[in-house]
């Protein structure tokens, strides 16, 4: 299932652009990248993402966070279906947050935390609500889970 949203009329610190779960991932080729931050995680099967001539395998419970406009392509590993979850997001806080957390063009997470694994299916239906309070809750949920993506990586940089 995939849900895409309209960009909020008001500028928000963080907002959801699209979210999907249990998605049969087809091959994607983005010469100019995606216009928003993009989290992609493997549920089952496996896929390969290529960024700057480097191929990265994404196995179950692994994920990647991409900055906007980073050229990339990805596809299922040949011969097997690739089920993914994804969240695309943007907002006025994104660049400062990514810079603070020292995000390069992308970050691969080799073992997605259980909380993050369940985040997308749990909020999928909640995010499909355009009420102003729901939009604020989306912003809070994205903020909390972006920090979950970085928690172990960022903690390692502090030690």
Coordinates of C-alpha atoms in Angstrom, one line a residue:
X1 CA 0.0 0.0 0.0
X2 CA 1.2 3.5 -0.9
X3 CA -0.1 6.8 0.2
X4 CA 1.0 10.1 -1.4
X5 CA 0.3 13.5 0.1
X6 CA 0.0 17.0 -1.2
X7 CA 2.6 19.4 0.1
X8 CA 1.1 21.3 3.1
X9 CA -0.1 24.8 2.4
X10 CA 1.8 26.1 5.4
X11 CA 5.5 25.5 5.8
X12 CA 6.0 22.8 8.4
X13 CA 9.2 21.7 10.2
X14 CA 8.6 18.1 8.9
X15 CA 5.9 16.7 6.7
X16 CA 5.2 13.4 5.1
X17 CA 5.4 13.3 1.3
X18 CA 4.6 9.6 0.8
X19 CA 4.6 6.4 2.8
X20 CA 4.3 2.8 1.8
X21 CA 4.4 -0.6 3.3
X22 CA 4.4 -4.1 1.9
X23 CA 5.3 -2.6 -1.5
X24 CA 6.5 -4.8 -4.4
X25 CA 9.4 -2.6 -5.4
X26 CA 9.9 -2.3 -9.2
X27 CA 13.2 -1.0 -10.7
X28 CA 13.6 2.8 -10.2
X29 CA 16.1 5.0 -12.0
X30 CA 16.4 8.6 -10.8
X31 CA 19.0 10.7 -12.6
X32 CA 18.2 13.7 -10.5
X33 CA 17.3 11.9 -7.3
X34 CA 14.1 12.4 -5.4
X35 CA 13.0 15.9 -4.4
X36 CA 12.5 14.9 -0.7
X37 CA 14.4 12.9 1.9
X38 CA 13.8 9.2 1.3
X39 CA 13.9 6.3 3.8
X40 CA 13.7 2.9 2.2
X41 CA 13.9 -0.4 4.1
X42 CA 13.7 -4.0 3.1
X43 CA 10.9 -6.2 4.5
X44 CA 11.7 -9.3 2.5
X45 CA 13.7 -10.4 -0.5
X46 CA 16.6 -8.1 -1.4
X47 CA 17.5 -5.3 -3.6
X48 CA 20.4 -3.4 -4.9
X49 CA 20.8 0.4 -4.8
X50 CA 23.4 2.2 -6.9
X51 CA 24.7 5.6 -5.9
X52 CA 27.7 7.2 -7.4
X53 CA 28.8 4.0 -9.2
X54 CA 28.7 2.1 -5.9
X55 CA 26.2 -0.9 -5.5
X56 CA 24.8 -1.5 -2.1
X57 CA 22.8 -4.6 -1.2
X58 CA 19.7 -4.1 1.0
X59 CA 18.7 -7.3 2.7
X60 CA 15.8 -7.8 5.2
X61 CA 15.9 -5.4 8.2
X62 CA 18.4 -3.1 6.4
X63 CA 17.6 0.4 5.2
X64 CA 19.0 3.6 3.6
X65 CA 18.3 7.2 4.0
X66 CA 18.9 9.5 1.0
X67 CA 19.2 13.2 0.9
X68 CA 17.1 15.0 -1.8
X69 CA 18.4 15.1 -5.3
X70 CA 21.0 12.4 -4.9
X71 CA 21.1 10.5 -8.2
X72 CA 20.4 6.8 -7.6
X73 CA 18.8 3.7 -9.0
X74 CA 17.6 0.5 -7.4
X75 CA 16.1 -2.8 -8.3
X76 CA 15.1 -6.1 -6.8
X77 CA 17.8 -8.8 -6.8
X78 CA 17.2 -10.7 -10.0
X79 CA 14.9 -13.6 -9.5
X80 CA 13.2 -12.6 -6.3
X81 CA 10.5 -10.2 -5.3
X82 CA 11.6 -7.3 -3.1
X83 CA 9.1 -6.0 -0.5
X84 CA 9.9 -2.7 1.0
X85 CA 8.6 0.0 3.4
X86 CA 9.4 3.6 2.6
X87 CA 8.8 7.1 3.9
X88 CA 9.6 10.3 2.0
X89 CA 9.5 13.5 3.9
X90 CA 10.7 17.1 3.8
X91 CA 10.2 20.4 5.7
X92 CA 12.0 23.5 7.0
X93 CA 13.8 21.5 9.7
X94 CA 15.3 18.8 7.4
X95 CA 18.5 20.4 6.3
X96 CA 19.5 21.6 9.8
X97 CA 18.6 18.2 11.2
X98 CA 20.6 16.3 8.5
X99 CA 23.6 18.7 8.9
X100 CA 23.5 18.3 12.7
X101 CA 23.5 14.5 12.4
X102 CA 26.3 14.7 9.7
X103 CA 24.3 13.0 7.0
X104 CA 26.3 12.7 3.8
X105 CA 24.4 12.0 0.6
X106 CA 23.1 8.8 2.1
X107 CA 23.3 6.6 5.2
X108 CA 23.0 2.8 5.2
X109 CA 21.6 1.1 8.3
X110 CA 22.7 -2.5 8.4
X111 CA 20.3 -3.5 11.2
X112 CA 17.1 -1.5 11.5
X113 CA 15.8 -1.2 15.1
X114 CA 12.6 -3.0 15.9
X115 CA 10.9 0.4 16.6
X116 CA 11.7 1.7 13.2
X117 CA 10.7 -1.6 11.5
X118 CA 7.2 -1.2 12.9
X119 CA 6.9 2.5 12.6
X120 CA 5.6 2.7 9.0
X121 CA 2.9 0.0 9.3
X122 CA 1.7 1.5 12.6
X123 CA 1.3 5.1 11.3
X124 CA 0.3 4.3 7.7
X125 CA -3.5 4.8 8.4
X126 CA -2.9 7.7 10.8
X127 CA -0.9 9.6 8.2
X128 CA -3.8 9.3 5.8
X129 CA -5.6 12.1 7.6
X130 CA -5.4 15.7 6.5
X131 CA -6.7 17.3 9.7
X132 CA -4.3 20.0 11.0
X133 CA -3.7 18.1 14.3
X134 CA -2.9 15.0 12.3
X135 CA -0.4 16.9 10.3
X136 CA 1.3 18.1 13.4
X137 CA 1.4 14.6 14.8
X138 CA 3.0 13.4 11.5
X139 CA 5.7 16.0 12.0
X140 CA 6.4 14.8 15.5
X141 CA 6.4 11.1 14.4
X142 CA 8.9 11.8 11.6
X143 CA 11.2 13.8 13.9
X144 CA 11.3 10.9 16.5
X145 CA 11.9 8.3 13.9
X146 CA 14.6 10.2 12.0
X147 CA 16.5 10.2 15.3
X148 CA 15.9 6.5 15.6
X149 CA 17.5 6.0 12.2
X150 CA 20.6 7.9 13.4
X151 CA 20.7 6.9 17.1
X152 CA 23.4 4.2 16.9
X153 CA 25.4 5.9 14.2
X154 CA 25.4 9.2 16.0
X155 CA 26.2 7.6 19.4
X156 CA 29.2 6.0 17.7
X157 CA 30.5 9.4 16.6
X158 CA 30.3 10.7 20.1
X159 CA 32.5 8.0 21.6

